[in-house]
Coordinates of N, CA and C in Angstrom, one line a residue:
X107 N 103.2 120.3 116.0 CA 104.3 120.2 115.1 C 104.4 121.4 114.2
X108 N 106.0 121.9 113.7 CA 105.7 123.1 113.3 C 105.7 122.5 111.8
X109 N 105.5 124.0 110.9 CA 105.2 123.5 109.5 C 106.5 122.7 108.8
X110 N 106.6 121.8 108.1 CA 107.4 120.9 107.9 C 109.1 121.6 106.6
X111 N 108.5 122.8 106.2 CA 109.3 123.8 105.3 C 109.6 125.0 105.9
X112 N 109.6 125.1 107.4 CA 110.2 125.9 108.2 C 111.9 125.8 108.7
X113 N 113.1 126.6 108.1 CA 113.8 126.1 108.5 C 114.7 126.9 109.5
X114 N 114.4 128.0 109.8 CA 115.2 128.5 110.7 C 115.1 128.4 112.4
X115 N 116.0 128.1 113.0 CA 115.7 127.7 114.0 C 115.4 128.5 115.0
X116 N 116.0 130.0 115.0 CA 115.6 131.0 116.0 C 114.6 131.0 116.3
X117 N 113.5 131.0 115.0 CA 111.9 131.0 114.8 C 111.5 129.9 115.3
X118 N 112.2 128.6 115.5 CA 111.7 127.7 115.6 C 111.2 127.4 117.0
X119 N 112.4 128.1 117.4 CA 112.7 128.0 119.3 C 112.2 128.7 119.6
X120 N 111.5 129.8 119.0 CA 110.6 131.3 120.0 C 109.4 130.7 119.9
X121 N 109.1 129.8 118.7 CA 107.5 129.1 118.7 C 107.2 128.4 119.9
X122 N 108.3 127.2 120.0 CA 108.2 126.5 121.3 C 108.2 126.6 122.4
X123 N 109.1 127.9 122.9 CA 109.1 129.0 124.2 C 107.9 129.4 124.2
X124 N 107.8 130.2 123.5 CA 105.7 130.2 123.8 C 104.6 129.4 123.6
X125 N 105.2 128.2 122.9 CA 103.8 127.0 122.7 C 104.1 126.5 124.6
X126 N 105.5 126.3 125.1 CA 105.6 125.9 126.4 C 104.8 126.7 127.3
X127 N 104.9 128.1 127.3 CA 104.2 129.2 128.5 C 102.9 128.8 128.2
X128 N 102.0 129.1 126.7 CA 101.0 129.3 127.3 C 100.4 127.1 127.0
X129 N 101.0 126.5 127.3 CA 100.5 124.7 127.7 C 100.6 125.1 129.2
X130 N 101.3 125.7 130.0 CA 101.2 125.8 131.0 C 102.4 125.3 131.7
X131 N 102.5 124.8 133.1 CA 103.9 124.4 133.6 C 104.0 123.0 133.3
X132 N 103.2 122.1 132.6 CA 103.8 121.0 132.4 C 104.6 121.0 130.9
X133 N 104.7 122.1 130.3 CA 105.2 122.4 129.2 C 104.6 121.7 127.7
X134 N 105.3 121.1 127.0 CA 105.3 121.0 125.6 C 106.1 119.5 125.4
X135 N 105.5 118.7 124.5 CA 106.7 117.7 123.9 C 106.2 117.7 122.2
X136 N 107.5 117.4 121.9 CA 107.4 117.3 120.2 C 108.5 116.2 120.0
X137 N 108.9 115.4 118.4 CA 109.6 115.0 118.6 C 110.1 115.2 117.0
X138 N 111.5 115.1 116.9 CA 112.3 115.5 115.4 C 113.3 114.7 115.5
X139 N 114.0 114.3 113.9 CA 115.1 113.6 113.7 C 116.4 114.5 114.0
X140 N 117.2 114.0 114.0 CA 118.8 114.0 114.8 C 119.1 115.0 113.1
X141 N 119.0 116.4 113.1 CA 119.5 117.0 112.2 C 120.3 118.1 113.1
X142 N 121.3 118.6 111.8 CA 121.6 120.3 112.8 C 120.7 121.0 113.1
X143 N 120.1 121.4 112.4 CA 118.9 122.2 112.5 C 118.3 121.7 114.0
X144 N 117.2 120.4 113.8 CA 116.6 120.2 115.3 C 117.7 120.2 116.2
X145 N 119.1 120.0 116.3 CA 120.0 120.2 117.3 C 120.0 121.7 118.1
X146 N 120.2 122.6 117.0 CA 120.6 123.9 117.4 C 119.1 124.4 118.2
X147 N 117.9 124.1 117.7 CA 116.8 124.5 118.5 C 116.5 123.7 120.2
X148 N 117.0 122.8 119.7 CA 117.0 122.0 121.1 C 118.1 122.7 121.8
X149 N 119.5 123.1 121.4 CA 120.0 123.9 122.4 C 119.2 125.3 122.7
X150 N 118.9 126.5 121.7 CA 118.4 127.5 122.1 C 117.2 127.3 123.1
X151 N 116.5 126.1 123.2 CA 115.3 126.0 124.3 C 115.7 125.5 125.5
X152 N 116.8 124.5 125.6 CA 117.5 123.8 126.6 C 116.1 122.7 126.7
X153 N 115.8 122.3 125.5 CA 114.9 121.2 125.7 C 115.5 119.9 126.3
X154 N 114.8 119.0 127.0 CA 115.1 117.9 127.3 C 114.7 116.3 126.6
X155 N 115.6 115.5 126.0 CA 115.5 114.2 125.5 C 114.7 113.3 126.2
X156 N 113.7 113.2 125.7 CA 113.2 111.8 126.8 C 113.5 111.0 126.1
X157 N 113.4 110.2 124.9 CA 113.7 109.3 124.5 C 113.4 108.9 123.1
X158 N 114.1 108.0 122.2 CA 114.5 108.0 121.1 C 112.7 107.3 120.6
X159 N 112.1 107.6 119.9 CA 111.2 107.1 118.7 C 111.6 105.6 117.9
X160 N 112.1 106.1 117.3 CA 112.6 105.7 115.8 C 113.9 105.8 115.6
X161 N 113.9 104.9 114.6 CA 115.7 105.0 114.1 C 114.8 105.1 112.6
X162 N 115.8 106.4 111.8 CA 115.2 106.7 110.8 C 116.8 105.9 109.5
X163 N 116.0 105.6 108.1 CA 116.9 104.9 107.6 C 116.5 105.7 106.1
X164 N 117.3 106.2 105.2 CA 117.0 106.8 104.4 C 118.1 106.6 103.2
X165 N 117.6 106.9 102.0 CA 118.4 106.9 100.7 C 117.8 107.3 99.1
X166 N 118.8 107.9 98.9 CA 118.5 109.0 97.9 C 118.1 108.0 96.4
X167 N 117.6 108.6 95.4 CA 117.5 107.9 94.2 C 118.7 106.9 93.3
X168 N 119.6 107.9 93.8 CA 120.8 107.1 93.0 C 121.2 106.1 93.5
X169 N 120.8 105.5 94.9 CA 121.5 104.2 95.5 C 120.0 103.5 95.7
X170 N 118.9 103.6 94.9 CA 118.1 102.6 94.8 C 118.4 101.6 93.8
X171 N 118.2 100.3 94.2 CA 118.6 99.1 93.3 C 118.4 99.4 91.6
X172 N 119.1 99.0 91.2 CA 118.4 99.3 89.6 C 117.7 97.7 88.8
X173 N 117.9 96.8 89.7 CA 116.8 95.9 89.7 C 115.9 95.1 90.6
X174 N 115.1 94.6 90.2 CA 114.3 93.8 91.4 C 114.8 92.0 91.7
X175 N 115.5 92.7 92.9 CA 116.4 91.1 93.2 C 115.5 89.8 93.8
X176 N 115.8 88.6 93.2 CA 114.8 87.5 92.5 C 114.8 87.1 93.7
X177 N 113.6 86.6 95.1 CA 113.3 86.1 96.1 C 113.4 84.7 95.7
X178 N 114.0 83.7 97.1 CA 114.2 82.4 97.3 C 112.9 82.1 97.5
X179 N 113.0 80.6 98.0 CA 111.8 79.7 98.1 C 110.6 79.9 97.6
X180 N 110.8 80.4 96.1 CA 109.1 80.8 95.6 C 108.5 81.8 96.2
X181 N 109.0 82.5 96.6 CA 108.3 84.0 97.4 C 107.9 84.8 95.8
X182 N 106.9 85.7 95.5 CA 106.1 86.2 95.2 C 105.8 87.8 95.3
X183 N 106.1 88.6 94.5 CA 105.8 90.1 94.9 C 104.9 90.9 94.0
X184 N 103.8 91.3 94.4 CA 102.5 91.7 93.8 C 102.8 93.4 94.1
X185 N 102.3 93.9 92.8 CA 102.0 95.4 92.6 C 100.6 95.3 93.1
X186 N 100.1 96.5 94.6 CA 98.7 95.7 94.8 C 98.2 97.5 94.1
X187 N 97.1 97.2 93.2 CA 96.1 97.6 92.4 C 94.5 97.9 93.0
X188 N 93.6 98.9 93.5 CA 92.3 98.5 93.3 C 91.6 98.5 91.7
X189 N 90.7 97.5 92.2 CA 90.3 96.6 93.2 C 91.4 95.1 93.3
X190 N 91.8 94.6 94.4 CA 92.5 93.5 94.8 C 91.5 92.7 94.0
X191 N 92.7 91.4 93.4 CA 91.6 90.2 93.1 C 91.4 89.6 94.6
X192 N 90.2 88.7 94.6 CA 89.2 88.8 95.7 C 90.0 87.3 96.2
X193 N 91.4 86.4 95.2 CA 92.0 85.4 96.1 C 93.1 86.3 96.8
X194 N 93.7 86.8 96.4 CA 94.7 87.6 97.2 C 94.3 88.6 98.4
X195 N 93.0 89.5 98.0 CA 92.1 90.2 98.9 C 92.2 88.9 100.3
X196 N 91.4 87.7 100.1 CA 91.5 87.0 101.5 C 92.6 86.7 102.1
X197 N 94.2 86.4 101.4 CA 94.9 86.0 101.5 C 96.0 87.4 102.3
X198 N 95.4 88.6 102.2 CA 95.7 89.7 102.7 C 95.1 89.9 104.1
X199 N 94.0 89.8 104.0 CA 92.8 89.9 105.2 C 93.7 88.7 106.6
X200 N 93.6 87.7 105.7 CA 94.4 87.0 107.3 C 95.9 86.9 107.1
X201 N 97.0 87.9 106.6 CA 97.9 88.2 107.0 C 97.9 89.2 107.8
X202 N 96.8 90.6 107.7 CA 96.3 91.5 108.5 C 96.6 91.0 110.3
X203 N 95.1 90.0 109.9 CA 94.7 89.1 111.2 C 95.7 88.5 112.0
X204 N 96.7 87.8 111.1 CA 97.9 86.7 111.7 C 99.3 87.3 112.3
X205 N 99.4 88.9 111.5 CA 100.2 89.7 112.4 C 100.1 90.6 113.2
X206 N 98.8 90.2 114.1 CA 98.1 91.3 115.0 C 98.3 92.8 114.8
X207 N 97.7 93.4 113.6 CA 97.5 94.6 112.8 C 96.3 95.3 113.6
X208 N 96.5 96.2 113.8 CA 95.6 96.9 114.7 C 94.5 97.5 113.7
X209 N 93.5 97.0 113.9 CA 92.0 98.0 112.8 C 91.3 98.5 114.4
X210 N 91.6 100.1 114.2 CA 91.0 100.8 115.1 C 89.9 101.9 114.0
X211 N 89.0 102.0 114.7 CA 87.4 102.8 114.4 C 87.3 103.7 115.8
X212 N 87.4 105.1 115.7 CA 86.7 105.6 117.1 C 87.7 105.4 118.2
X213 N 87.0 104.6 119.2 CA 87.8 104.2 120.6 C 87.8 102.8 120.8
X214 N 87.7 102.1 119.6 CA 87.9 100.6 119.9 C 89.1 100.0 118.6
X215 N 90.0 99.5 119.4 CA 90.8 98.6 118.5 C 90.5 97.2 118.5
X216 N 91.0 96.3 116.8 CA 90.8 94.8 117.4 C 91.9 94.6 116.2
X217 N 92.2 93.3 116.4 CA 93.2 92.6 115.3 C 92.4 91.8 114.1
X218 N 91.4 91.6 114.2 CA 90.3 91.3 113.1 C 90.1 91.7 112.3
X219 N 90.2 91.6 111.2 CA 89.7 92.5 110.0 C 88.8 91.3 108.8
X220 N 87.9 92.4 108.4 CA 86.9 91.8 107.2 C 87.3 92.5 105.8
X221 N 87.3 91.5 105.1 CA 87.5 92.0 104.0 C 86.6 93.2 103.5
X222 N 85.7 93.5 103.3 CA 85.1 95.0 102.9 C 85.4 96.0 103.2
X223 N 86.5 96.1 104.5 CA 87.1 96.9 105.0 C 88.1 97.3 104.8
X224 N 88.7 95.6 104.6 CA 90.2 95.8 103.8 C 90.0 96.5 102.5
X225 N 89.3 95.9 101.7 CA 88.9 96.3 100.1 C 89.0 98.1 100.3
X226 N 88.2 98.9 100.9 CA 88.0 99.9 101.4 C 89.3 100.7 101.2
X227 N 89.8 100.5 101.9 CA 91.0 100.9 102.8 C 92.3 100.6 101.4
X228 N 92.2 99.6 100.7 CA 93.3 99.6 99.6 C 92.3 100.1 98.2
X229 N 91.2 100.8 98.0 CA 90.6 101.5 97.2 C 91.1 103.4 98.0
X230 N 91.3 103.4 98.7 CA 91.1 104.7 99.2 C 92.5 104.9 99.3
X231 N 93.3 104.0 99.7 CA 95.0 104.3 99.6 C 95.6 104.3 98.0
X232 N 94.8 103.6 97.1 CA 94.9 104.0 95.7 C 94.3 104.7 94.6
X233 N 93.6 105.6 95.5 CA 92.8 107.1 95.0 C 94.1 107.9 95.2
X234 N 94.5 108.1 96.5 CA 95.3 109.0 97.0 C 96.5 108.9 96.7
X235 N 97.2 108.0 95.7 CA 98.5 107.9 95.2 C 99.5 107.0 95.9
X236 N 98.5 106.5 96.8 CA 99.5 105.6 97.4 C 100.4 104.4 97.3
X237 N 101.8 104.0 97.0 CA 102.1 102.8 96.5 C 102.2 101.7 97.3
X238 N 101.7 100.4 96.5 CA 102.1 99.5 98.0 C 101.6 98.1 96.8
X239 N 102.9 97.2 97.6 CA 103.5 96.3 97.2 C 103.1 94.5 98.6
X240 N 103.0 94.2 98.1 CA 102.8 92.9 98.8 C 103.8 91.2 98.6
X241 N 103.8 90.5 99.8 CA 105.1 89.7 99.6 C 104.1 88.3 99.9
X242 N 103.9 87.1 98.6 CA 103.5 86.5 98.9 C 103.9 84.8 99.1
X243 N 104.0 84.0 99.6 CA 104.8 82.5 100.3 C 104.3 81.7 100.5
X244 N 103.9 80.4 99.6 CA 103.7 79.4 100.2 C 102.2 79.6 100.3
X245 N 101.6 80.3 99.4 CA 99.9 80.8 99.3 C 99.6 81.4 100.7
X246 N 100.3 81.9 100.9 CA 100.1 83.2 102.4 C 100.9 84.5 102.0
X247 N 100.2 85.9 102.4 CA 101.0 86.7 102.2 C 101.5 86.9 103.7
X248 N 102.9 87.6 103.2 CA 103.4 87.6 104.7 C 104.3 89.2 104.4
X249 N 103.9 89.3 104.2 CA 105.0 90.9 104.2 C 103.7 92.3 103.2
X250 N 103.9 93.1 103.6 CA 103.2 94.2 102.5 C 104.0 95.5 103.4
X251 N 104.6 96.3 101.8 CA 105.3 97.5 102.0 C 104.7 98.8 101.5
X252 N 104.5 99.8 101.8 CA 103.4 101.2 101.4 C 104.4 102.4 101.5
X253 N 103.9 102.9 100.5 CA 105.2 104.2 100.5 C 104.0 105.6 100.1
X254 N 104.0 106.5 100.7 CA 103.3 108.0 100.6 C 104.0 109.2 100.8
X255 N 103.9 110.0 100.4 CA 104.6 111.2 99.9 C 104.1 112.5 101.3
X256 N 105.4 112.8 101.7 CA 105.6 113.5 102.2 C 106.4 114.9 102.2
X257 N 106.1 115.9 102.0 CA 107.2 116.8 101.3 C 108.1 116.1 100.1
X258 N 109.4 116.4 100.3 CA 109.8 115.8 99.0 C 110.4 114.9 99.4
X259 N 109.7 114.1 100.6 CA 110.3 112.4 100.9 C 109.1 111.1 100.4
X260 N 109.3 110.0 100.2 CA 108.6 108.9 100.0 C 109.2 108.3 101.6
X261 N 107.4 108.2 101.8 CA 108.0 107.5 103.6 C 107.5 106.1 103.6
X262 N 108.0 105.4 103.9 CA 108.1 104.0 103.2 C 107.4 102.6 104.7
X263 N 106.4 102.6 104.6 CA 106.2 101.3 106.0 C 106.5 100.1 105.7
X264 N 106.5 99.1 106.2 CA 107.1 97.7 106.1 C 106.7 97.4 107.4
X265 N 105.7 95.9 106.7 CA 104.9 94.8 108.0 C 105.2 93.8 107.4
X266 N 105.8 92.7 108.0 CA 106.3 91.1 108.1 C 105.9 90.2 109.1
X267 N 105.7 89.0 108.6 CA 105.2 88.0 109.7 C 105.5 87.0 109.0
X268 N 106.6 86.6 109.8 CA 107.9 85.0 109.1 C 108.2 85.7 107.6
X269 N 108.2 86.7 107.0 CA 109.1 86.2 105.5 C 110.4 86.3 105.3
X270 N 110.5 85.7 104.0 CA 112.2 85.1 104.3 C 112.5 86.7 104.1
X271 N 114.0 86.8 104.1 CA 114.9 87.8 104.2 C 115.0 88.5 102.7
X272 N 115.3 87.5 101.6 CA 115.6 87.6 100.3 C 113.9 88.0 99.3
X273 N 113.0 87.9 100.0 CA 112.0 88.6 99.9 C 111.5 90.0 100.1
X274 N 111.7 90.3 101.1 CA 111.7 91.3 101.8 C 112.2 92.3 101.0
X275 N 113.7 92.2 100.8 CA 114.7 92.6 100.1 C 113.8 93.2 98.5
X276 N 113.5 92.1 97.9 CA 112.8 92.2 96.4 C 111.4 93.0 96.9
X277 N 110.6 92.9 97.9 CA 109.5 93.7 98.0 C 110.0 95.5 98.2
X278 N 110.9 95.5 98.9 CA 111.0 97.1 99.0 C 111.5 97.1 97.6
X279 N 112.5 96.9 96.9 CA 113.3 97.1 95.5 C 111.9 97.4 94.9
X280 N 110.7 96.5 94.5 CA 110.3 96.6 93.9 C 109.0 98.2 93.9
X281 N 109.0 98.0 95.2 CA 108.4 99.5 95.5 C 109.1 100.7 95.3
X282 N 110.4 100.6 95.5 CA 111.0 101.7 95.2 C 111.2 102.1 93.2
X283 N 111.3 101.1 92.8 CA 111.1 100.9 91.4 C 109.7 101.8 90.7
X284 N 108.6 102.0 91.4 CA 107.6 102.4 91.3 C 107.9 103.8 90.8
X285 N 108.4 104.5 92.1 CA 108.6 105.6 92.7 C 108.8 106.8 91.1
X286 N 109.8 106.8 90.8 CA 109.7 107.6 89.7 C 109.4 108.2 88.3
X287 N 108.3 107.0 88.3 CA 107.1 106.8 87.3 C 106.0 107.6 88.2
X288 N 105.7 107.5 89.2 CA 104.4 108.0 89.7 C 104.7 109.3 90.4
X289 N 106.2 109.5 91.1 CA 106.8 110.7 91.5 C 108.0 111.3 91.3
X290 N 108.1 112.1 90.2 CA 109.6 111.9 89.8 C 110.3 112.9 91.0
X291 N 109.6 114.0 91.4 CA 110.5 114.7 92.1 C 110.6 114.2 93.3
X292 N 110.8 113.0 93.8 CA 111.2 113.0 95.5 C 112.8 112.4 95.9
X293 N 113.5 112.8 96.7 CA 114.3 113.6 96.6 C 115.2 111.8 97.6
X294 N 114.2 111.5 98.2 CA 115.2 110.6 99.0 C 113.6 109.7 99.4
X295 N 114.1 108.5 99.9 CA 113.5 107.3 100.7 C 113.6 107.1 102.0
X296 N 112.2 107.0 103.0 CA 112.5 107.3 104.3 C 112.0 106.1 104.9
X297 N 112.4 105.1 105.5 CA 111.6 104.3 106.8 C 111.9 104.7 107.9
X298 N 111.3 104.7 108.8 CA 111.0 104.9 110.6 C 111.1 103.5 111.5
X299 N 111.8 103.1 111.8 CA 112.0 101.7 112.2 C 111.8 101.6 114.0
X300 N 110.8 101.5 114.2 CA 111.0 101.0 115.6 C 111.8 100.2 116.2
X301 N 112.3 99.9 117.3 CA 113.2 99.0 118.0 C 113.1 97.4 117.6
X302 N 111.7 97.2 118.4 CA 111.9 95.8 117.6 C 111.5 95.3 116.3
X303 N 111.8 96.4 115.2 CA 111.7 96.1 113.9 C 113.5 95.9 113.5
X304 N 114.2 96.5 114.4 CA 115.8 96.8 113.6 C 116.3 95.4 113.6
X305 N 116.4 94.9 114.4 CA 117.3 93.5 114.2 C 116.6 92.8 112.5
X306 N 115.6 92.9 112.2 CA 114.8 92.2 111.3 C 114.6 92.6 109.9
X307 N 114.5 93.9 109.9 CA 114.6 95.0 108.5 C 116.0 95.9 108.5
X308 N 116.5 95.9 109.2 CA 118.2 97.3 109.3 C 118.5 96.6 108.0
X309 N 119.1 95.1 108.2 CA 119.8 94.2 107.0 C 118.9 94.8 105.7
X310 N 117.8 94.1 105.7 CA 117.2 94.0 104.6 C 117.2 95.9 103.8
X311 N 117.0 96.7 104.5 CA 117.3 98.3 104.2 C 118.6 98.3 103.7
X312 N 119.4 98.1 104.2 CA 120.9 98.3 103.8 C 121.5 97.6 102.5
X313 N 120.7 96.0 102.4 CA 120.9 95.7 101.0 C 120.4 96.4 99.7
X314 N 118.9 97.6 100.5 CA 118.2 98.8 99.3 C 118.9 99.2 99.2
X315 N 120.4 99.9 99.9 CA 121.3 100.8 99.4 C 120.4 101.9 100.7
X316 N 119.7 101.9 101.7 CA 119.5 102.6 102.9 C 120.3 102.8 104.0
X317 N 121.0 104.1 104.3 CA 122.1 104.1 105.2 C 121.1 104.6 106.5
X318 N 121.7 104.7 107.8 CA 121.2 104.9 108.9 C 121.5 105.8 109.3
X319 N 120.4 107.5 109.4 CA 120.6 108.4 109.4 C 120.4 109.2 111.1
X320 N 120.2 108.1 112.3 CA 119.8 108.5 113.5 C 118.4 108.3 113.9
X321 N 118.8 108.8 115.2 CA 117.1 108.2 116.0 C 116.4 110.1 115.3
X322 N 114.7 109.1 115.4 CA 113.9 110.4 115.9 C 113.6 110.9 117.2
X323 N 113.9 111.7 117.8 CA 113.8 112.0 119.5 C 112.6 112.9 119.9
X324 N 111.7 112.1 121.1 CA 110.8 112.8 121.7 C 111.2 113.9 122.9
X325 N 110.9 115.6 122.8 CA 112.1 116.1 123.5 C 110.5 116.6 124.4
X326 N 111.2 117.3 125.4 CA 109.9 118.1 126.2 C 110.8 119.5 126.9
X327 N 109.8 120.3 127.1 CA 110.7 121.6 127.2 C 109.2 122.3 128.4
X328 N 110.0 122.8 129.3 CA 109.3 123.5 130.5 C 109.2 124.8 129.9
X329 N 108.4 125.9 130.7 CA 108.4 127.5 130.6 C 109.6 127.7 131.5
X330 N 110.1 128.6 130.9 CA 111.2 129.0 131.7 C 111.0 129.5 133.5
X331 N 111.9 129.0 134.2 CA 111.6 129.8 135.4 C 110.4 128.3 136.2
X332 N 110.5 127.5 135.6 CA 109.4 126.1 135.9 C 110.4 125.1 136.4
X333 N 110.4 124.8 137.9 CA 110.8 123.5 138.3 C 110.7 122.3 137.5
X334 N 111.9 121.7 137.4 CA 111.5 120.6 136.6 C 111.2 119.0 138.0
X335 N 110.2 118.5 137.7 CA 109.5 117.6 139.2 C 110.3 116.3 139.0

């Protein structure tokens, strides 16, 4: 991937012409959002689309909610802090577990997780500035949202398993609410939505005031003068 504050695309396209030659004839893939910029390089290389990533959903400071809108049926939204208290810590651990969350080590994944690990893992994401928000129901959590700083974006994840809608809604508000107390300069709000996340979160983004800014596309590009097979 090239450096993320690179913006000219001539330079961009003579990188990838030669990252292509010397990968050899199976060429190169990379993948970038639906901008002019990635457009015009993808013409100058005559790269090829294989297929969409992500659908990216984005919105600037001024159309984040200016309050935290009140969740139905007793839903619940926790600022998560280390160290986690040790009843919500459990109560995190098997929402982990119950929405088949991948904890990969090495070359083995499992959907199991132990609390010490979890503990771990939300001590170390809140060393590193990380914000993240939790959605809890019916003494189960069922939703947690994490936002991390990327250039001058806040890139925002979102995991659910059954929560209501008007929840959901109040958990991102409330993370985004964070945001300019701990980062004032970031410039816009990013989620990356996979396919089968959109039917389920598009809504819920759009009530943050998040408009839908295009797919991310995985492109691949041959050395020139290379049969394409």
């Amino acid at each position: 991937m090239p450096s993320h504050d690179l913006h000219d695309a001539e330079i961009l396209a003579r990188l990838f012409r030669l990252a292509a030659v010397e990968a050899g004839s199976e060429g190169i893939n990379w993948h970038s959002r639906k901008t002019a910029l990635n457009q015009q390089v993808v013409e100058m290389t005559g790269a090829t689309a294989l297929r969409d990533l992500f659908r990216t959903w984005q919105a600037s400071p001024k159309r984040w909610p200016a309050a935290i809108a009140k969740p139905e049926d007793g839903a619940i939204v926790h600022a998560v802090y280390a160290p986690l208290p040790e009843d919500l810590l459990t109560k995190f651990v098997n929402f982990l577990t119950r929405a088949g969350i991948s904890n990969c080590s090495g070359e083995t994944c499992t959907t199991t997780w132990e609390a010490d690990a979890v503990a771990q893992r939300i001590a170390d994401w809140d060393e590193n500035g990380l914000l993240m928000q939790m959605l809890e129901r019916d003494d189960l959590v069922v939703a947690e949202a994490y936002a991390f700083v990327w250039s001058d974006e806040m890139m925002i994840h979102i995991t659910e398993h059954h929560a209501p809608s008007s929840g959901l809604i109040a958990l991102v508000a409330a993370l985004l609410q964070r945001i300019p107390a701990a980062y004032p300069d970031i410039r816009v709000a990013t989620v990356e939505l996979q396919e089968d996340e959109r039917a389920r979160l598009e809504p819920v983004l759009a009530s943050c005031g998040f408009e839908d800014k295009g797919p991310r596309t995985l492109f691949h590009l041959r050395p020139e003068g290379t049969p394409v097979l």
